[in-house]
Coordinates of C-alpha atoms and ligand atoms in Angstrom, one line a residue:
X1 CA 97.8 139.6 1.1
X2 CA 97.8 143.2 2.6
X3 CA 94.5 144.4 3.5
X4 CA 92.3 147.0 1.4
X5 CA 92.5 149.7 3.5
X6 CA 95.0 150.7 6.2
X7 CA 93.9 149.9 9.9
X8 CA 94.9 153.0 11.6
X9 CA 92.5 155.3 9.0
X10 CA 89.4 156.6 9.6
X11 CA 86.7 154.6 7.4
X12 CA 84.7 158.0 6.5
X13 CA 88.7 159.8 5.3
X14 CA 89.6 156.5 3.5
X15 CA 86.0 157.0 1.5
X16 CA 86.3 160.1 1.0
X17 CA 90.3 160.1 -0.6
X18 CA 88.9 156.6 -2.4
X19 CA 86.2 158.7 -4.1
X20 CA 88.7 161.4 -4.9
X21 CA 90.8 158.7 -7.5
X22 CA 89.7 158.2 -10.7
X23 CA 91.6 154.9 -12.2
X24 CA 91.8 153.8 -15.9
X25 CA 92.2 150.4 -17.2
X26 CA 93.4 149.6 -20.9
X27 CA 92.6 146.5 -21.6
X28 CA 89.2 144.5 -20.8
X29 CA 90.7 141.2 -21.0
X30 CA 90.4 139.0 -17.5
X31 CA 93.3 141.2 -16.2
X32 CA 91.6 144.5 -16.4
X33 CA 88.9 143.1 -15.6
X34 CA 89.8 141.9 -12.4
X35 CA 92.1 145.2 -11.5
X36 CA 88.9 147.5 -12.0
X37 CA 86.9 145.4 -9.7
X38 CA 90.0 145.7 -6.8
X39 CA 90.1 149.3 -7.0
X40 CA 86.3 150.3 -8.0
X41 CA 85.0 147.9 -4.4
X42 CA 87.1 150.2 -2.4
X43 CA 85.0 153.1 -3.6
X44 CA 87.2 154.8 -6.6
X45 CA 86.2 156.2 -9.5
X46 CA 87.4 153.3 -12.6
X47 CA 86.8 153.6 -16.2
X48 CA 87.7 150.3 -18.6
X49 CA 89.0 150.7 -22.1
X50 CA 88.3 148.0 -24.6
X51 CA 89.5 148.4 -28.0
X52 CA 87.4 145.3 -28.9
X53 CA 83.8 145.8 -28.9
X54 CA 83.4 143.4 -26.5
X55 CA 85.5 142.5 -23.1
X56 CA 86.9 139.0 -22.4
X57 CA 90.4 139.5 -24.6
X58 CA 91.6 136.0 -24.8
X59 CA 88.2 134.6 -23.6
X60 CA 86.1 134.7 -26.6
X61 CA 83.1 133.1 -27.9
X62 CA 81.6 132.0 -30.9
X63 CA 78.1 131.5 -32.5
X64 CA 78.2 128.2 -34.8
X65 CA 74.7 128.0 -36.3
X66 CA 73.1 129.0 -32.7
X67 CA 75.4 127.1 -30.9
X68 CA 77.8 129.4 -28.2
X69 CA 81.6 127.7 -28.4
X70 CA 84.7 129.2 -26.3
X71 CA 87.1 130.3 -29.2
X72 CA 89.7 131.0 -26.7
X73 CA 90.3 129.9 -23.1
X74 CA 88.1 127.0 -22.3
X75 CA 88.6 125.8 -19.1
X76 CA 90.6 127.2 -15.5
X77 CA 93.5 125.8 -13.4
X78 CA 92.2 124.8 -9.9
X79 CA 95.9 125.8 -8.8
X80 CA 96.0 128.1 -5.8
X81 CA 92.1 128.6 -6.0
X82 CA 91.8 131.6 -6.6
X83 CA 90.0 131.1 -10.4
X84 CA 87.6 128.9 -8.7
X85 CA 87.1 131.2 -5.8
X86 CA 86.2 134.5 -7.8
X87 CA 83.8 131.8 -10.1
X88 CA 81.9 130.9 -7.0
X89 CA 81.5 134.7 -5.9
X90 CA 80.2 135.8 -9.3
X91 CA 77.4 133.1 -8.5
X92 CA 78.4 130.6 -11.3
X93 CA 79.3 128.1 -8.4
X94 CA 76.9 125.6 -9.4
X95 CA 78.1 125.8 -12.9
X96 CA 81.4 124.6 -12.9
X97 CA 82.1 121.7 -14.5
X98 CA 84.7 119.0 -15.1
X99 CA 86.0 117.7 -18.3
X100 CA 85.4 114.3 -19.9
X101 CA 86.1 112.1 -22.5
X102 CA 89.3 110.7 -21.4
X103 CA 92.9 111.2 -21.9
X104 CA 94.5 113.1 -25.0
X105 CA 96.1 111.2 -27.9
X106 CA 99.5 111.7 -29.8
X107 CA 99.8 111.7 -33.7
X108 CA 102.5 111.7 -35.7
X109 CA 104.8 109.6 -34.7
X110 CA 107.3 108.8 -36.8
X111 CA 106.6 105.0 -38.2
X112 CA 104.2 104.0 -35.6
X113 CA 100.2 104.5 -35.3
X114 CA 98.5 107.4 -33.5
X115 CA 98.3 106.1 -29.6
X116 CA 97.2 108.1 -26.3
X117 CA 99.0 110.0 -24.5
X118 CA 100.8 107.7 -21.7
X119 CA 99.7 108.2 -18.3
X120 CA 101.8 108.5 -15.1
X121 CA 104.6 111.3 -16.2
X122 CA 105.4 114.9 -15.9
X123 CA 105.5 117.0 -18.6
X124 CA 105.9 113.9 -20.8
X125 CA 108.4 112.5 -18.9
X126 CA 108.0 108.5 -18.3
X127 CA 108.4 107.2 -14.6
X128 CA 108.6 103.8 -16.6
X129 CA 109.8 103.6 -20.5
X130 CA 109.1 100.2 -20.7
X131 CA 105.1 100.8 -19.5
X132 CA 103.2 99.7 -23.0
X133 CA 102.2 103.1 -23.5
X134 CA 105.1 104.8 -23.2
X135 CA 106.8 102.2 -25.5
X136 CA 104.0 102.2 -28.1
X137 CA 105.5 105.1 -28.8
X138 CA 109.4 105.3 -28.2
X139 CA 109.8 102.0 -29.6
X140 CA 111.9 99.2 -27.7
X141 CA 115.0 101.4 -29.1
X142 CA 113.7 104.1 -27.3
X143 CA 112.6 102.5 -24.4
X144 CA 116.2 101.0 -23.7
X145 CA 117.6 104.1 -24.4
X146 CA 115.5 106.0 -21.8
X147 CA 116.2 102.9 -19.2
X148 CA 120.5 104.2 -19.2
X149 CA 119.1 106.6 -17.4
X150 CA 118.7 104.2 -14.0
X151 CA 122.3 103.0 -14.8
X152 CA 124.1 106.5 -14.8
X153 CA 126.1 106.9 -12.4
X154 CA 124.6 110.0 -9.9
X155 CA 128.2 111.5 -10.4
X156 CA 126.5 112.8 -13.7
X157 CA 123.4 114.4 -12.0
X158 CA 124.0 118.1 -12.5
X159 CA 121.8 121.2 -12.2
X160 CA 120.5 121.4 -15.8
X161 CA 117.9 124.4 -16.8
X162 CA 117.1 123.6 -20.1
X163 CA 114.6 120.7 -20.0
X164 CA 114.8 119.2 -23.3
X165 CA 119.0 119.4 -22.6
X166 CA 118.1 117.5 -19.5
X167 CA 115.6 114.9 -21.1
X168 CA 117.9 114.2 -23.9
X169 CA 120.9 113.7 -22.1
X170 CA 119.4 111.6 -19.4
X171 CA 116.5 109.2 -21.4
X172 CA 117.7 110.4 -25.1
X173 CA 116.2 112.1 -28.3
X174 CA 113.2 110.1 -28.6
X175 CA 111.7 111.0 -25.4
X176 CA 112.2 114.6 -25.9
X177 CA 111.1 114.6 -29.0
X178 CA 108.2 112.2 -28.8
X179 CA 106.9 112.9 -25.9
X180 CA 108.2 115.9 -24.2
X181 CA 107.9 118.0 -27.0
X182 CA 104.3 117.3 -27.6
X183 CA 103.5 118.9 -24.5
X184 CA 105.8 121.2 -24.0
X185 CA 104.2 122.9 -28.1
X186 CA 100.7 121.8 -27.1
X187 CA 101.0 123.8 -23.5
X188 CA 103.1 126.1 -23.9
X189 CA 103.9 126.6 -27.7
X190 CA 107.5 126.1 -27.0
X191 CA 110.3 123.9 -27.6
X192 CA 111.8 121.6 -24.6
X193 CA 115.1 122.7 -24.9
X194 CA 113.8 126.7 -24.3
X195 CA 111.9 125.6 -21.2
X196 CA 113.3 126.3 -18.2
X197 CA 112.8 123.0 -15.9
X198 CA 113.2 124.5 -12.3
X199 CA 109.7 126.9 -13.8
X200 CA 107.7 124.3 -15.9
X201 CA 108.5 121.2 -13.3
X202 CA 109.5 122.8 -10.0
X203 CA 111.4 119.9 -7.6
X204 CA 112.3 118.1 -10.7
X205 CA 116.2 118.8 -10.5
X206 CA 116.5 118.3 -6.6
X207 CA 114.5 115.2 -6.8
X208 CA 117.1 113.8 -9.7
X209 CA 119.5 114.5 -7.3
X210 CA 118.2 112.6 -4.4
X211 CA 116.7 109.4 -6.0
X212 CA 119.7 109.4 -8.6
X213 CA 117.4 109.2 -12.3
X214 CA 115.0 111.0 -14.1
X215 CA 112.5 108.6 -14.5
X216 CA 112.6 108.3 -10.4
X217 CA 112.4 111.8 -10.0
X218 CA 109.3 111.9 -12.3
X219 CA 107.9 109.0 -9.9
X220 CA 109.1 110.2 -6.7
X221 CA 107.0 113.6 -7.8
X222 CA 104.0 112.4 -8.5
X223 CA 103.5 110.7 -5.4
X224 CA 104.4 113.6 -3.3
X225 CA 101.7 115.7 -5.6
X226 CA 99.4 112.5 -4.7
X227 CA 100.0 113.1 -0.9
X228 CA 99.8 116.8 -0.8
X229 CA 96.2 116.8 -3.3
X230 CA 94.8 113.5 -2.6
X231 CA 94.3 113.7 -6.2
X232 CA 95.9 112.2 -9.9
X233 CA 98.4 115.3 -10.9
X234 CA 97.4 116.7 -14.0
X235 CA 93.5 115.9 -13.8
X236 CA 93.3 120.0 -12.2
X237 CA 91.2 121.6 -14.7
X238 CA 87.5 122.9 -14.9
X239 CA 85.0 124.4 -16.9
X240 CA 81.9 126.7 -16.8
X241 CA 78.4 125.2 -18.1
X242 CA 77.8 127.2 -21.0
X243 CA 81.8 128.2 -21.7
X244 CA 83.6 131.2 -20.2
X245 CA 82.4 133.5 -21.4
X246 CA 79.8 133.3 -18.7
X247 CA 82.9 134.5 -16.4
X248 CA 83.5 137.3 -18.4
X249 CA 79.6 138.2 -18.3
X250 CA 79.1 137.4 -14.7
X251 CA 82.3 140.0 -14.2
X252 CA 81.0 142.8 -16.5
X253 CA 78.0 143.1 -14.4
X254 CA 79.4 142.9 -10.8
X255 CA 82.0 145.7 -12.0
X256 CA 79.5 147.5 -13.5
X257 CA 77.5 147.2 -10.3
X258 CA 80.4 149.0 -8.4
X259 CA 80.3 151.5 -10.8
X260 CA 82.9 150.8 -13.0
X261 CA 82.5 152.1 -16.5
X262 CA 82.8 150.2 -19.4
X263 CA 83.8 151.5 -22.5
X264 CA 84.1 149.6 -25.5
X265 CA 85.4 150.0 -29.2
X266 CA 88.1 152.5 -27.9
X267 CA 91.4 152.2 -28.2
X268 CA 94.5 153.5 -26.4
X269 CA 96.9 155.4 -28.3
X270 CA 99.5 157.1 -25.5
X271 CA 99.4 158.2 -22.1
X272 CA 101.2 160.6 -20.2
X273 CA 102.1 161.6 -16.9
X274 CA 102.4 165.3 -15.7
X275 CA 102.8 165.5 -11.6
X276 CA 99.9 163.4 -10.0
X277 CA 98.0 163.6 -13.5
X278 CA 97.5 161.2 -15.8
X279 CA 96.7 161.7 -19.5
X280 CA 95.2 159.0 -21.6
X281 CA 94.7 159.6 -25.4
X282 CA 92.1 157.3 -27.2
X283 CA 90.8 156.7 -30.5
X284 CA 87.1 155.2 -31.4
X285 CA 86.2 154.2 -34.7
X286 CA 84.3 156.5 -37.3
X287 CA 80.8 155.1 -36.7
X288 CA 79.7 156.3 -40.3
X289 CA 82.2 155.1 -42.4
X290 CA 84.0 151.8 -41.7
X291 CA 86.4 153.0 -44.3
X292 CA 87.2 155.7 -42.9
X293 CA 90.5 156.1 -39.8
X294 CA 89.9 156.2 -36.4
X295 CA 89.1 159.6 -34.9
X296 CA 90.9 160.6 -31.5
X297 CA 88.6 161.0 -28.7
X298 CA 88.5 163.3 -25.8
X299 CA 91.5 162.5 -23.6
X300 CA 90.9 161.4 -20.1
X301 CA 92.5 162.7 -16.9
X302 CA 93.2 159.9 -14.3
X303 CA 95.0 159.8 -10.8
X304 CA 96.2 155.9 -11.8
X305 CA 96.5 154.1 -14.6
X306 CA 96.6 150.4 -14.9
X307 CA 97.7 149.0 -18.1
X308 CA 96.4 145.5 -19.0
X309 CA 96.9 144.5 -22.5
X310 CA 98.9 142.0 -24.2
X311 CA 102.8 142.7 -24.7
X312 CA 103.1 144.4 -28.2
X313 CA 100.6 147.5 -27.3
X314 CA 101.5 147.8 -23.5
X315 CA 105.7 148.4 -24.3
X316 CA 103.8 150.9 -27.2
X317 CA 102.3 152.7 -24.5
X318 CA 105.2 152.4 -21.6
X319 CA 108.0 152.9 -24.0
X320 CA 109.3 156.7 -23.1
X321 CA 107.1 156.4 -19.8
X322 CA 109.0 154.2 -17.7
X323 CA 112.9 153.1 -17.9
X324 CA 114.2 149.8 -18.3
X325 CA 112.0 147.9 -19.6
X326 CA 114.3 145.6 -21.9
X327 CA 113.7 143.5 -24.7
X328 CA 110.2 141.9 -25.6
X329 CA 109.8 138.1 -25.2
X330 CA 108.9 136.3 -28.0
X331 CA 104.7 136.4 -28.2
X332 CA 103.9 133.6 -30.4
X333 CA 100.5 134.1 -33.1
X334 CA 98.2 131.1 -32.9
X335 CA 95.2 130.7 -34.5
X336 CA 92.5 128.3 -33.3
X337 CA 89.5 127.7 -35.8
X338 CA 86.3 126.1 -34.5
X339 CA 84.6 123.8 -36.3
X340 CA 80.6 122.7 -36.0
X341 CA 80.6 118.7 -37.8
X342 CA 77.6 116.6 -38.7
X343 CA 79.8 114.1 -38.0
X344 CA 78.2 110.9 -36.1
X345 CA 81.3 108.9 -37.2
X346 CA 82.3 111.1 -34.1
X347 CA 80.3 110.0 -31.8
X348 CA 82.7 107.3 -30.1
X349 CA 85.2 110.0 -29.6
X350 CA 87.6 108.0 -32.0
X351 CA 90.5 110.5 -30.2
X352 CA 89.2 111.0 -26.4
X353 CA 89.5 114.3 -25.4
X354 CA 92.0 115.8 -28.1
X355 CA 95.1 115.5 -29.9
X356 CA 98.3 116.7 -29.1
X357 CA 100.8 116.2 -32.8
X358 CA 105.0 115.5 -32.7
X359 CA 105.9 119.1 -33.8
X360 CA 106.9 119.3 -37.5
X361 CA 104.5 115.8 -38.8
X362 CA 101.1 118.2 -38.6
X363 CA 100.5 121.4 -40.5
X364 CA 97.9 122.0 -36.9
X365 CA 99.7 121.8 -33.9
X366 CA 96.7 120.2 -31.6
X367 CA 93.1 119.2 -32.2
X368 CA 90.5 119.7 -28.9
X369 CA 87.1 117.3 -29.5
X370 CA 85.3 119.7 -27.4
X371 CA 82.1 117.9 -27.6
X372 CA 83.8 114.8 -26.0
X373 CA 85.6 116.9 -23.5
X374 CA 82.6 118.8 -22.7
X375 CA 79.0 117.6 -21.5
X376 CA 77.6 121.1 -21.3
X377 CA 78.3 121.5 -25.2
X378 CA 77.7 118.1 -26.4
X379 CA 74.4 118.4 -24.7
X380 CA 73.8 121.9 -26.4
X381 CA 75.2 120.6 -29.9
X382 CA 72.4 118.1 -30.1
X383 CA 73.8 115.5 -31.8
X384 CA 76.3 117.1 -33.6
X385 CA 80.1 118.0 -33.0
X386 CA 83.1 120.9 -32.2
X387 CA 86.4 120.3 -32.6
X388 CA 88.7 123.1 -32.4
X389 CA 91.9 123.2 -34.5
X390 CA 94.8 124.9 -33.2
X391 CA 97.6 126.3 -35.5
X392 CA 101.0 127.7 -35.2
X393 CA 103.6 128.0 -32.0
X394 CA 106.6 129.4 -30.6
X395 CA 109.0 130.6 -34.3
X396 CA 106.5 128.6 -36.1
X397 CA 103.8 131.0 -38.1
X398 CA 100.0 129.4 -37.7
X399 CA 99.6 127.7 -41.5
X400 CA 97.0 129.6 -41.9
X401 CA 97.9 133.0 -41.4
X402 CA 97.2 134.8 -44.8
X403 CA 94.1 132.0 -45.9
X404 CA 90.3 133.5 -46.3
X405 CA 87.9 132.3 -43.8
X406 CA 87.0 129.7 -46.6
X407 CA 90.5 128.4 -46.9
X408 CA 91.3 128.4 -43.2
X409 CA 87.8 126.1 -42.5
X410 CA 89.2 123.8 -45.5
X411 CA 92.6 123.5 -43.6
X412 CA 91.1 122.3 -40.0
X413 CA 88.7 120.4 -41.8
X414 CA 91.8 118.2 -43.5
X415 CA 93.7 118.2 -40.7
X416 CA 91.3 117.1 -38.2
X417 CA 89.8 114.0 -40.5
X418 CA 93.9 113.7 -39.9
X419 CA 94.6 113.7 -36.5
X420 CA 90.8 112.2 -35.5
X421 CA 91.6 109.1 -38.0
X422 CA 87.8 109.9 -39.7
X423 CA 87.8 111.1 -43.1
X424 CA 85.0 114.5 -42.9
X425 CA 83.4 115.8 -46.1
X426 CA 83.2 119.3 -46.7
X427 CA 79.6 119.0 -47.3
X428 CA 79.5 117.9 -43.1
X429 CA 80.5 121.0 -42.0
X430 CA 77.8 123.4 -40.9
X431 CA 80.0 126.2 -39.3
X432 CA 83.4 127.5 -38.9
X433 CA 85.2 130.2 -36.5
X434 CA 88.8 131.6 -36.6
X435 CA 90.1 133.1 -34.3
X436 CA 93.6 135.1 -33.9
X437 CA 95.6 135.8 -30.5
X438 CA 98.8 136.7 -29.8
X439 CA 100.1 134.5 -26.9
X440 CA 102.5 135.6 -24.1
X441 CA 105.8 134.3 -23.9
X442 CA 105.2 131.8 -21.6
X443 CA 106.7 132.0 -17.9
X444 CA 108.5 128.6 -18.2
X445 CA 110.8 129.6 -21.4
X446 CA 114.4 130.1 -19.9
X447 CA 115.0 134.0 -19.3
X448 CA 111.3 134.8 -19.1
X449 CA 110.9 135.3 -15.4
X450 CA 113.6 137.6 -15.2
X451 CA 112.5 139.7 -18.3
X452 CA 109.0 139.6 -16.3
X453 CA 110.3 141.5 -13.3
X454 CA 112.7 143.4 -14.5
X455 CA 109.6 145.1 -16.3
X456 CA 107.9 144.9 -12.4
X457 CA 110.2 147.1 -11.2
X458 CA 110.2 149.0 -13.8
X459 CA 106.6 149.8 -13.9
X460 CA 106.3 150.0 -10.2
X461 CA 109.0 152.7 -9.9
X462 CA 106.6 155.0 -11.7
X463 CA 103.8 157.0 -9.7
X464 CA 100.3 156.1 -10.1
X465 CA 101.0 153.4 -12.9
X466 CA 100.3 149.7 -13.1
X467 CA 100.5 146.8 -15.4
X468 CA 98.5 143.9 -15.1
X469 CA 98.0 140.8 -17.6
X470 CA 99.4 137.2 -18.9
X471 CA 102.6 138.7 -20.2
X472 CA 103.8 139.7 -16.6
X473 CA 102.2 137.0 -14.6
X474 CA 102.0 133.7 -17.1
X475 CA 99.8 132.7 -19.3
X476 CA 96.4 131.0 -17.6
X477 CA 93.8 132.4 -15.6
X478 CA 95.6 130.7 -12.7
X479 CA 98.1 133.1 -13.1
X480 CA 96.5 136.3 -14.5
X481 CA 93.9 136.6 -11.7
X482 CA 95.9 136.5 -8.6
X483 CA 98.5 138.8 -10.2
X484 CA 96.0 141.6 -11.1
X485 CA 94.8 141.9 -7.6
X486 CA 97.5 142.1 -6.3
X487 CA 98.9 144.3 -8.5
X488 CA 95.9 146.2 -8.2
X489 CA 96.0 146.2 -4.6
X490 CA 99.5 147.5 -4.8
X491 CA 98.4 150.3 -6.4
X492 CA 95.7 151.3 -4.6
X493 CA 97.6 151.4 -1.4
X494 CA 100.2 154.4 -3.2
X495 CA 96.9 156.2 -4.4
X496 CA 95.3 156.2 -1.3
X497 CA 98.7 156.7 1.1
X498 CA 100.7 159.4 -1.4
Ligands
FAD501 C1 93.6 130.2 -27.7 C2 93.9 130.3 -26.2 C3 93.4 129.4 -25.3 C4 93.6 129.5 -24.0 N1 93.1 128.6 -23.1 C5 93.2 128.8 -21.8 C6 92.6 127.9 -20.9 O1 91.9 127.0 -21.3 N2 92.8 128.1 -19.6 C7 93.5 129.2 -19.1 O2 93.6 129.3 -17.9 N3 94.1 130.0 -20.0 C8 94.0 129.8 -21.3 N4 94.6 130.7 -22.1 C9 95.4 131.8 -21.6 C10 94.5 132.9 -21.0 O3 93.3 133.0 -21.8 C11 95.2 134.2 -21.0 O4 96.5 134.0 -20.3 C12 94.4 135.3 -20.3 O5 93.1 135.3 -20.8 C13 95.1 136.6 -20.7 O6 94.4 137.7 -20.1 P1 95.0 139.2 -20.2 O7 94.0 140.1 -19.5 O8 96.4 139.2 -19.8 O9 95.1 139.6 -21.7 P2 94.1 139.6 -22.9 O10 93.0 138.5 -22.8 O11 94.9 139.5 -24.2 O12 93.3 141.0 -22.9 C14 93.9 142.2 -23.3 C15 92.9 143.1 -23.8 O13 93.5 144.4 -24.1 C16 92.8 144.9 -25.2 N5 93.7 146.0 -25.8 C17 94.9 145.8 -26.4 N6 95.4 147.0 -26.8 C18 94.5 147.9 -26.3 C19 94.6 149.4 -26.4 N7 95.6 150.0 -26.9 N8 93.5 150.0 -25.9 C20 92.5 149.4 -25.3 N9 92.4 148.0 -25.2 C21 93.5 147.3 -25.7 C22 92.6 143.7 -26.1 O14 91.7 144.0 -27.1 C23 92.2 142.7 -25.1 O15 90.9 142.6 -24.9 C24 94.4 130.6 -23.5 C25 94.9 131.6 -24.4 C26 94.6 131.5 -25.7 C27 95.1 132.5 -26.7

């Protein structure tokens, strides 16, 4: 990464032309949030804009009868480190947790028992489609189906991008659709056949083409992965005693403690450029009359602006600013509602760790037992238990988009005595949470990655402008954090050097 600050300057000049840039950020999610904290701790001016009344954007909490839940992001990616490294400088080292409760399990398959999710593949994938748990659920059809893939001849190993086109034509429908697509709508609310492979499962295609199958690929990657971590692939995620939002705390305060200024409940309506000015137009909400429309605030006057919201309201505000920006990507709605069970029919965590369904045999697409995956909450739940239901995904509107509170509660409720195999009673729940997001197009869906930087160099062709946030770097902290400082450092380098 390039440093803060130029070398050759003089530390007092660089402090003093730092102190003469005043940067705005739209959008307190962990995007802004990060970006404010790059530019603020080399001494600029920064003002955050929330239109929430609180910061976090897709990391959310929850009160259930007392008890505080993540309703959004619930755990980090140890990927790269850099999540895990700006954890341990906020001082929440020691409060990083791991997940428990096992594996995840599969339901909905068609005529056969809810079963765990097999172990041992990538993305779904089997190295072995006659391992019990792969054929519990492919069936012995399925399972000699997958197995032509060992007898093809490597003649018919070809570059293929679309990885549910690849699956199906190497190991057939059943393990797409059984177990690929499970993943691919539980991870990133897409179908296989719109995921790019070369993005989702990088050295997939060249190791088809060197071992000569899929299935050998699958195995011949995992043990490289095994080499290079010294760990079991797909066991790299973590948590935060007492949820996320703790991150999102921890951050508010050390930006705050640079002097960054947080301001919430106000919302971005345009900004403008004029020379080496910028112009940001706001509205807050009428504080009188909750009926009544937002009033426009006083504009602020900035030297940079960073923009870090989701999609839909950062191409509102770029659109007419900056050139070439394209075509949106897709931003599936999903809704996840939280629910706080008496429940102690729960208590043996009948499902592990969660549910993942076959698309199209669940009204909920997945089903987290967060008190099982969780020791921090179960702890905290005394006794009793959350499970979080998640609804709708990629062309697929959540089922309960356009239910009350009431009748989205009812909904989870039915479908997790579904997918956990315990039938719950109204009368056991004691809380319920919904909660709305609009989710980027992920990075792995064919086309994406180019859309993404095309809108880069868009954005970065324009003076004093940034854009941070999980619809240019990937959904996932793992992705969002580095992005925004580097983004951020980007920027600060042209406001300090013009
Ligand atoms: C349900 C769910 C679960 C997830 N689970 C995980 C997980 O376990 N692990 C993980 O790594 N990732 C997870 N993710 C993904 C991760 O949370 C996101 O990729 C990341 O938090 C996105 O951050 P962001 O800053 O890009 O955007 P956001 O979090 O969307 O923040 C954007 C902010 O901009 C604000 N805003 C919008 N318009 C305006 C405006 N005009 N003016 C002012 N402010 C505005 C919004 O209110 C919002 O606060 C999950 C996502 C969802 C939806």
């Amino acid at each position: 990464m390039t440093p803060a600050v130029p070398s050759s300057a003089e530390p007092s000049d660089l402090a003093a032309r730092a102190a003469q840039q005043h940067v705005v950020v739209i959008g307190g999610g962990i995007g802004g949030l990060v970006a404010a904290r790059e530019c603020a701790k080399v001494g600029m001016r920064v003002t955050l804009l929330e239109a929430r009344e609180a910061v976090g954007g897709s990391i959310r909490t929850a009160d259930l009868d007392g008890i505080v839940v993540d309703a959004g992001a619930e755990s980090f990616a140890t990927r790269g480190g850099t999540v895990r490294a700006l954890v341990e400088e906020l001082g929440l080292a020691d409060a990083i947790v791991r997940p428990e409760g096992g594996g995840a399990w599969l339901s909905g398959i068609p005529d056969a028992p809810d079963a765990p999710l097999p172990v041992g593949g990538i993305l779904g994938i089997p190295a072995n489609p006659f391992a019990d748990d792969v054929r519990r659920i492919i069936g012995w059809r399925g399972a000699w189906r997958a197995y032509v893939d060992r007898l093809r001849p490597p003649l018919t190993i070809g570059h293929e991008r679309s990885l549910g086109k690849l699956v199906r034509s190497r190991m057939g429908a059943r393990v797409r659709d059984r177990l690929v697509a499970p993943v691919t709508a539980g991870v990133y609310s897409a179908h296989p056949d719109e995921v790019d492979t070369d993005v989702a499962a990088p050295g997939l295609n060249a190791a088809l083409t060197r071992v000569g199958s899929l299935s050998g690929a699958v195995d011949a990657l995992r043990t490289d992965q095994k080499q290079k971590a010294g760990t079991t692939p797909g066991s790299a995620v973590l948590g935060i005693s007492g949820g996320m939002g703790r991150l999102v705390d921890a951050l508010r305060a050390d930006i705050e403690a640079y002097g960054v200024e947080v301001r919430t409940g106000v919302t971005v309506t345009s900004i403008e450029r004029t020379g080496s000015t910028w112009t940001v137009q706001t509205e807050v909400p009428d504080a009188a009359d909750d009926e009544a429309p937002d009033a426009a605030a006083e504009p602020l006057t900035a030297t940079g602006v960073i923009v870090a919201t989701a999609e839909p309201p950062a191409r509102a505000l770029l659109e007419g600013l900056v050139d070439g920006l394209g075509e949106p990507g897709a931003a599936p709605e999903i809704e996840i509602v939280t629910l706080l069970l008496d429940a102690p029919e729960l208590d043996a965590a009948p499902r592990g760790s969660g549910v993942l369904t076959v698309p199209g045999s669940h009204t909920a697409k997945a089903l987290t037992h967060s008190t099982a995956k969780w020791g921090w909450l179960r702890e905290a739940a005394g006794g009793r238990h959350v499970v979080r239901v998640s609804f709708g995904t990629q062309g697929e509107a959540a089922a309960t988009v356009g239910l009350d509170e009431d009748g989205a509660a009812r909904l989870a409720l039915t479908e997790a005595s579904a997918l956990l195999g315990v039938a719950l009673r109204p009368s056991q729940l004691v809380a319920a949470h919904r909660a709305r997001f609009v989710q980027a197009q992920p990075t792995s869906v064919i086309g994406a990655a180019e859309r993404r930087q095309a809108v880069r160099k868009a954005v970065q062709q324009t003076p004093g402008l940034a854009a941070v946030g999980a619809w240019l770097a990937g959904t996932g902290l793992a992705q969002v954090i580095p992005d925004a400082v580097a983004e951020a450092d980007r920027l600060r380098h042209a406001l300090l050097w013009r």
